[in-house]
GROMACS .gro file of C-alpha atoms in nm:
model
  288
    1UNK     CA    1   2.108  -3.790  -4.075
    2UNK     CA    2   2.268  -4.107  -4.012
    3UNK     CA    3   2.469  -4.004  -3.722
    4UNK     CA    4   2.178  -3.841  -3.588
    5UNK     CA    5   1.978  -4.160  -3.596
    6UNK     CA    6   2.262  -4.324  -3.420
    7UNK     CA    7   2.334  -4.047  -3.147
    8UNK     CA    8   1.911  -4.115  -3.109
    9UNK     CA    9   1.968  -4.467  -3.049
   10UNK     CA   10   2.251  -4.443  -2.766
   11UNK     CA   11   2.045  -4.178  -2.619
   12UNK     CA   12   1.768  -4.386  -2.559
   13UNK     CA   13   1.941  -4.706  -2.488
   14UNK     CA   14   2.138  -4.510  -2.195
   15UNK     CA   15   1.820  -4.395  -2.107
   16UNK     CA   16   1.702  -4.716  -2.051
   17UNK     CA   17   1.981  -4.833  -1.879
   18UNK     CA   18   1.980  -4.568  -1.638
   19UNK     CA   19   1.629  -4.669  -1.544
   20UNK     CA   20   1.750  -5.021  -1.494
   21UNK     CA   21   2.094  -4.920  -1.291
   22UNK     CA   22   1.829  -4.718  -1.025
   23UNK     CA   23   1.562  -4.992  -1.027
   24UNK     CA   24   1.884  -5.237  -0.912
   25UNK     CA   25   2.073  -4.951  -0.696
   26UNK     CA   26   1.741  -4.925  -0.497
   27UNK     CA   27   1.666  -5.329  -0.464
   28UNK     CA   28   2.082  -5.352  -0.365
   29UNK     CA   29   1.996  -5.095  -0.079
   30UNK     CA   30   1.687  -5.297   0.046
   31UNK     CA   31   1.911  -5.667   0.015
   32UNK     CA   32   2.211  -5.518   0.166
   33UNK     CA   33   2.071  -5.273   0.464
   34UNK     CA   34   1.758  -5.242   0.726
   35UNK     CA   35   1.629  -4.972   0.939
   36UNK     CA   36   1.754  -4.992   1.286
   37UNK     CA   37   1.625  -4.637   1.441
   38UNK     CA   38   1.240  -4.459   1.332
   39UNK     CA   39   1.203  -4.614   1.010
   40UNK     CA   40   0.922  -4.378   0.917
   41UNK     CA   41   1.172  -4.092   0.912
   42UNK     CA   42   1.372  -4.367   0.641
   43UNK     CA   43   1.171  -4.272   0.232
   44UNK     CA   44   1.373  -4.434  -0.032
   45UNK     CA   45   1.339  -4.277  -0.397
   46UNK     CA   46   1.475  -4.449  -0.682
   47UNK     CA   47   1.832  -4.532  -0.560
   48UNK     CA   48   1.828  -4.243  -0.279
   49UNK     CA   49   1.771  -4.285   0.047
   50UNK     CA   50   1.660  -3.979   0.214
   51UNK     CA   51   1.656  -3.965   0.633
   52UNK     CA   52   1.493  -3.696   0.815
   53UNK     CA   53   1.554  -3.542   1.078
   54UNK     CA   54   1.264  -3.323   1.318
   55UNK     CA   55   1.216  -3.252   1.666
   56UNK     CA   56   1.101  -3.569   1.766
   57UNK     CA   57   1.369  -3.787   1.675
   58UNK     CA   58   1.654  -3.864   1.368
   59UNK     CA   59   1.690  -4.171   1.212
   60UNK     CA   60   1.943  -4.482   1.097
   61UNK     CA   61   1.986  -4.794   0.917
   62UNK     CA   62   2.255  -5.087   0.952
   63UNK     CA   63   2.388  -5.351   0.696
   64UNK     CA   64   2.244  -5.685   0.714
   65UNK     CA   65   2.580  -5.818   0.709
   66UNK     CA   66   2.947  -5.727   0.852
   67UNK     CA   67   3.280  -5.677   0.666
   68UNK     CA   68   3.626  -5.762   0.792
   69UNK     CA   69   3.900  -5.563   0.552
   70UNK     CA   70   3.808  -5.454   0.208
   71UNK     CA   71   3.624  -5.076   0.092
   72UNK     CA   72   3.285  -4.950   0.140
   73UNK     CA   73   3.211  -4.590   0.009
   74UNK     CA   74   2.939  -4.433  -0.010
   75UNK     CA   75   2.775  -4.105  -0.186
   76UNK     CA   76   2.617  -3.871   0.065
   77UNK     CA   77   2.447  -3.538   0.016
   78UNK     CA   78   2.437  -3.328   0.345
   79UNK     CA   79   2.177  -3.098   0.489
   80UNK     CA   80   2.167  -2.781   0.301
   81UNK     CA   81   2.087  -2.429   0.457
   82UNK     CA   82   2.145  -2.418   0.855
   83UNK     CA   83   2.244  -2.723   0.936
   84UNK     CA   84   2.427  -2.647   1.276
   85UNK     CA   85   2.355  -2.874   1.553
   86UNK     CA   86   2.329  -3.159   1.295
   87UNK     CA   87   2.488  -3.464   1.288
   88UNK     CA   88   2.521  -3.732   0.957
   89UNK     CA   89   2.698  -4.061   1.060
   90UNK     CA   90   2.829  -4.298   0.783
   91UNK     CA   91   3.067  -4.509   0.999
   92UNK     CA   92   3.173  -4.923   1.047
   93UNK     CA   93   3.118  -5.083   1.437
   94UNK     CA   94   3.162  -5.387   1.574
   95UNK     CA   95   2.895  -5.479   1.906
   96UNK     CA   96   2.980  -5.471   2.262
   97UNK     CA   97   3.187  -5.253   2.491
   98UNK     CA   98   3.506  -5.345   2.359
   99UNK     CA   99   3.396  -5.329   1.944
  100UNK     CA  100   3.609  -5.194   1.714
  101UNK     CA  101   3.506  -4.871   1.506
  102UNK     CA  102   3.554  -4.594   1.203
  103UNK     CA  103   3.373  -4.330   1.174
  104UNK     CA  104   3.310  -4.049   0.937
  105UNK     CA  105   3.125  -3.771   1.086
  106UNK     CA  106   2.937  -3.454   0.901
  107UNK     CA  107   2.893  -3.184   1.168
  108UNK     CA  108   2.694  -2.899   1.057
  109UNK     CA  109   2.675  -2.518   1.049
  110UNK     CA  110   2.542  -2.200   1.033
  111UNK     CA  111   2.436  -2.065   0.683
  112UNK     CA  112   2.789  -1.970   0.453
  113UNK     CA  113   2.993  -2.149   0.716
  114UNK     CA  114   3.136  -2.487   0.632
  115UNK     CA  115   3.075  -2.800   0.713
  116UNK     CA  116   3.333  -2.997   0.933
  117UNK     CA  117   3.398  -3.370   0.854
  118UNK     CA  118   3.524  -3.597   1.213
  119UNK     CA  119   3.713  -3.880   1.168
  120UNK     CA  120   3.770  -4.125   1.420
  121UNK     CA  121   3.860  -4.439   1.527
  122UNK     CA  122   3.810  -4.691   1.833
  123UNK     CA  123   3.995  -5.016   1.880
  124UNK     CA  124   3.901  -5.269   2.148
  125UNK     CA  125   3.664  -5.015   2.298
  126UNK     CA  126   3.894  -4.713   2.293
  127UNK     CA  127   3.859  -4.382   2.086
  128UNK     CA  128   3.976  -4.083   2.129
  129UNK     CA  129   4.128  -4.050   1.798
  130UNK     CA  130   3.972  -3.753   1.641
  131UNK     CA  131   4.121  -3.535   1.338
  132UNK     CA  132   3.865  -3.285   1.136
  133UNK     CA  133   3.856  -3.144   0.851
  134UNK     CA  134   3.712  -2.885   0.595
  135UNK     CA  135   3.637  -2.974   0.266
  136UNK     CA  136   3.715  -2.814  -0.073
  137UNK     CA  137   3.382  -2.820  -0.220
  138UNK     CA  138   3.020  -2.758  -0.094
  139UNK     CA  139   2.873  -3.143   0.062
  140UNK     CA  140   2.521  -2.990   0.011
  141UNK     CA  141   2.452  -2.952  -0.337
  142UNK     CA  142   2.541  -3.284  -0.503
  143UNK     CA  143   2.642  -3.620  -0.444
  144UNK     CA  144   3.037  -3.662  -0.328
  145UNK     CA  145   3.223  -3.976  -0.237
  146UNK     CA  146   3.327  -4.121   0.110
  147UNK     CA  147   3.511  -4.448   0.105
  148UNK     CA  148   3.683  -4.683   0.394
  149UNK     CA  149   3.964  -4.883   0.250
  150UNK     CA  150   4.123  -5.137   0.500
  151UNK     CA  151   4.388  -5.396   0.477
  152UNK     CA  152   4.596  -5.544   0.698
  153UNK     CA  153   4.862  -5.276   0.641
  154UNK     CA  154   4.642  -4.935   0.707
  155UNK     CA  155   4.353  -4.768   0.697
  156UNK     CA  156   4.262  -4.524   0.459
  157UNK     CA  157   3.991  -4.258   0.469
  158UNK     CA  158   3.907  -4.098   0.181
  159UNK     CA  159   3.683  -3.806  -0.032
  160UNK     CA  160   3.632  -3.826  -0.385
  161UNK     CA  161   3.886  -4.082  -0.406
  162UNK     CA  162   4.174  -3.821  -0.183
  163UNK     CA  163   4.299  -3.979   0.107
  164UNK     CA  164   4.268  -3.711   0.399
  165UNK     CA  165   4.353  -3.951   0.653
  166UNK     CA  166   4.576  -4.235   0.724
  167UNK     CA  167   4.591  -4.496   1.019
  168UNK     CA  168   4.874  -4.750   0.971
  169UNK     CA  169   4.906  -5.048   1.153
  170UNK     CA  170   5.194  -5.020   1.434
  171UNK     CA  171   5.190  -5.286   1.667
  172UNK     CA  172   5.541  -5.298   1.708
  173UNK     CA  173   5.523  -4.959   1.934
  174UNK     CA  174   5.237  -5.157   2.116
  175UNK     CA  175   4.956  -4.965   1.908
  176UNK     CA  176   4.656  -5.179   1.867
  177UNK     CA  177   4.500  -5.202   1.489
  178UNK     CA  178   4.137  -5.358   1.376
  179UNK     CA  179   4.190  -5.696   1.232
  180UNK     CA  180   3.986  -5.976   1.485
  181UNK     CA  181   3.620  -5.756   1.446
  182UNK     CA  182   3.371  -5.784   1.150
  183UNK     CA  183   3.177  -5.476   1.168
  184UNK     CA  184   2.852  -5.355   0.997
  185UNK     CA  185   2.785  -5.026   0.769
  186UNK     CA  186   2.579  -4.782   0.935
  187UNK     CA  187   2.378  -4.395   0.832
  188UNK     CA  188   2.216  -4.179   1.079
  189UNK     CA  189   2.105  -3.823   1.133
  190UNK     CA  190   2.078  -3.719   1.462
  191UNK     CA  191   2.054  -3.400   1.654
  192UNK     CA  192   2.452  -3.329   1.848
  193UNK     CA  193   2.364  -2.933   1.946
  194UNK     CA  194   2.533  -3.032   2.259
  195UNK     CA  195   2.928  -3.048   2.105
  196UNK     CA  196   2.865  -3.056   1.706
  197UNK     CA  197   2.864  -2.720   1.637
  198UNK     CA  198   3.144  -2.451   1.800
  199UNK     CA  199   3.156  -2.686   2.061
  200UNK     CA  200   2.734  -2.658   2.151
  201UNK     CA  201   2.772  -2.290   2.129
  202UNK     CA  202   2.537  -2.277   1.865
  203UNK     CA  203   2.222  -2.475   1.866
  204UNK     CA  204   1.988  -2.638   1.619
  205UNK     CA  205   1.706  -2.402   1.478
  206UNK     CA  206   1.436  -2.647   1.472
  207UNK     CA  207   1.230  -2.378   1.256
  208UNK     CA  208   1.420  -2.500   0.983
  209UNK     CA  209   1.308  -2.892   1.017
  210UNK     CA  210   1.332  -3.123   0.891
  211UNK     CA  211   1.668  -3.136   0.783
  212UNK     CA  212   1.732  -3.414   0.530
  213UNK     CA  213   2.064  -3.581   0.429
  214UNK     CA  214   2.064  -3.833   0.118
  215UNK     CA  215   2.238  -4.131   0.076
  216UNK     CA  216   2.334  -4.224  -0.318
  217UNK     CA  217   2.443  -4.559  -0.377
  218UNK     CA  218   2.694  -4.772  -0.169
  219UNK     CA  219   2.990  -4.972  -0.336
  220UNK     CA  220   3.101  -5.280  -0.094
  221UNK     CA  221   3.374  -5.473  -0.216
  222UNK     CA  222   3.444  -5.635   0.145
  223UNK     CA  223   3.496  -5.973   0.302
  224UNK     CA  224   3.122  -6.023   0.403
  225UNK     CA  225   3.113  -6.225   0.748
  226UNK     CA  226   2.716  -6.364   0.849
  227UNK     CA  227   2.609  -6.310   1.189
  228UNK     CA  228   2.641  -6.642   1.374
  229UNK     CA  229   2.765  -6.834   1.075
  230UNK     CA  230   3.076  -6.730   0.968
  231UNK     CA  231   3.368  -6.700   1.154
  232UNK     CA  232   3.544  -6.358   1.106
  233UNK     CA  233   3.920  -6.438   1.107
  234UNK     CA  234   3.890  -6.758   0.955
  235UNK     CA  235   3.702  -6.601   0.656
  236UNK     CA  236   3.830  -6.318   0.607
  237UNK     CA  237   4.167  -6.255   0.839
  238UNK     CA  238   4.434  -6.451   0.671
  239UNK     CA  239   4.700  -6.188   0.489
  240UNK     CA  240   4.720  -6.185   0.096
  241UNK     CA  241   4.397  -6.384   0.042
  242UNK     CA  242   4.181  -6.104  -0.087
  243UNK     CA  243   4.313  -5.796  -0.331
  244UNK     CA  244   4.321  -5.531  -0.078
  245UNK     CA  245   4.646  -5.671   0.030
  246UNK     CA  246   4.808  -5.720  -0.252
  247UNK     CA  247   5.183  -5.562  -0.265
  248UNK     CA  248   5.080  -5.228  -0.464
  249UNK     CA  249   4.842  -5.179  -0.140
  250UNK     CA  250   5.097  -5.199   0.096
  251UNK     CA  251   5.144  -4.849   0.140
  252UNK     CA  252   5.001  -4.492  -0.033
  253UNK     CA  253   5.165  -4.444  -0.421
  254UNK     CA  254   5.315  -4.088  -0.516
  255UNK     CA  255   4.989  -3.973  -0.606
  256UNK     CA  256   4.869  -4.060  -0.284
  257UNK     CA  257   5.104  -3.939  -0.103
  258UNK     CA  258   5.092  -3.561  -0.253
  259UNK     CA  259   4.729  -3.559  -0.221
  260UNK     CA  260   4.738  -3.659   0.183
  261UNK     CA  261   5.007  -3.387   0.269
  262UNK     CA  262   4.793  -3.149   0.021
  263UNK     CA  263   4.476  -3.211   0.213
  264UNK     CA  264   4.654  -3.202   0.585
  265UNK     CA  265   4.818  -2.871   0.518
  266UNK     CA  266   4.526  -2.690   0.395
  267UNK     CA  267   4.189  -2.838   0.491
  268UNK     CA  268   4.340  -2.999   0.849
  269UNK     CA  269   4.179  -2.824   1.094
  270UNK     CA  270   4.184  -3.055   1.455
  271UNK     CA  271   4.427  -3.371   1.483
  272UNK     CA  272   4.407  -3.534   1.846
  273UNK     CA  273   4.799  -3.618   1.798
  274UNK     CA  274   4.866  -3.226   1.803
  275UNK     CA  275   4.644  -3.152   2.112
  276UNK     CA  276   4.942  -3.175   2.424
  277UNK     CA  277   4.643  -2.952   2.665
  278UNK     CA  278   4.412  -3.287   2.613
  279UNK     CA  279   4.697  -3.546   2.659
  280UNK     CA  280   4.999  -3.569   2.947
  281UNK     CA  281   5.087  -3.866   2.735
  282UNK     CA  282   5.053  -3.861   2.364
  283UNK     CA  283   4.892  -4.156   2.266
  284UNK     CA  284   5.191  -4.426   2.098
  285UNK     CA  285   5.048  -4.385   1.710
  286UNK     CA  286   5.139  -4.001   1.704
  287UNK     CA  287   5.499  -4.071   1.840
  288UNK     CA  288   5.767  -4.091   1.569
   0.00000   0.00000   0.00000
């Protein structure tokens, strides 16, 4: 009976600390991140945030604030059903013609067919640097994990903590790498049916509107740089100042390592460093 009394006890206190952790995930959305695109398609509920999708428009939101080097993850839940023509956004940019940019991007299907995730990223304006993937696991029925981690050394994407992508800083064969542009953390759901699914072969069913994507709760551990106040390089640029450069993040462990080549031999399904009819001249990264 005792044990059962205590068991009671825990219960209810991690009740009530759940209810706490969602009451602060929910006020940490609303201090860290605005609406920036139809905010009436934007409903928060507890520490969800829920965008919509119809035929009149999608939706987004944007951090108050921009990061230079650190990780930002978020947990995402992506349209269920028939989703083709869809597109979910979680990605970091930089303003103006020449901004920096990483992007994670969820393009949808038909019913039973899976869901492709687009990396990319754009330095000093440029792109061009697509790979996609499948996933092992369903992104529509719960919550999984997307993270940016970036140092001075690389850039690593990851899913559920797996790196499926690496971009490693080479500017000794005259590659250019992301370290002079703060950038802010941005969500939308838009409609792509022009390239996102099959190339725009198949279209979005609007019968099935509004889709609906939900964003969990964010985890920013980051160099945060204000708009206008701070300057980016100062604050945040100088090498070995923050823990995302210590030596043990220098480079991928064994772990690591096995995972990557796990995920780019099975679930690799597009990398732009492989695709000779789209480039005369592969671009310096993918050369050896």
């Amino acid at each position: 009976m005792q044990n059962f009394t205590m068991l009671r006890i825990f219960l209810l206190s991690f009740s009530y600390l759940a209810m706490f952790l969602n009451v602060m995930a929910s006020a940490y959305f609303s201090e860290l991140f605005e609406p920036i695109w139809a905010p009436d398609h934007i409903t928060t509920q507890g520490d969800h945030v829920r965008l919509n999708l119809d035929s009149a428009t999608g939706c987004g939101f944007m951090s108050k604030n921009k990061y230079l080097f650190g990780k930002i993850s978020a947990q995402i839940k992506l349209v269920q059903g028939d989703s083709a023509g869809t597109v979910t956004a979680y990605y970091l940019t930089a303003d103006g013609p020449n901004h920096d940019e990483l992007d994670f991007e969820f393009l949808g299907n038909v019913s039973g067919e899976p869901y492709l995730v687009q990396t990319n990223l754009f330095v000093n304006g440029t792109g061009d640097r697509e790979q996609r993937h499948s996933l092992w696991f369903d992104p529509t029925t719960d919550f999984h994990n997307y993270t940016f981690f970036w140092n001075h050394h690389f850039i690593i994407f990851q899913v559920d903590q797996v790196p499926i992508r690496v971009f490693e800083k080479k500017e000794e064969m005259g590659v250019q790498f992301p370290k002079a542009q703060a950038m802010g953390i941005h969500g939308s759901l838009w409609n792509g049916d022009d390239w996102a699914t099959e190339g725009g072969r198949v279209k979005t069913n609007w019968s099935h509107s509004p889709f609906v994507v939900t964003f969990g709760s964010f985890e920013v551990d980051a160099c945060a740089v204000s708009s206008g106040i701070d300057d980016a390089v100062a604050k945040c640029g100088k090498p070995g100042k923050f823990w995302w450069d210590k030596s043990s993040n220098k480079k991928l462990d064994k772990n690591q390592r096995r995972q990557l080549k796990m995920v780019q031999d099975k679930y690799l399904v597009y990398d732009y460093c492989k695709d000779t009819a789209r480039f005369t001249q592969m671009p310096r990264e993918c050369q050896n």
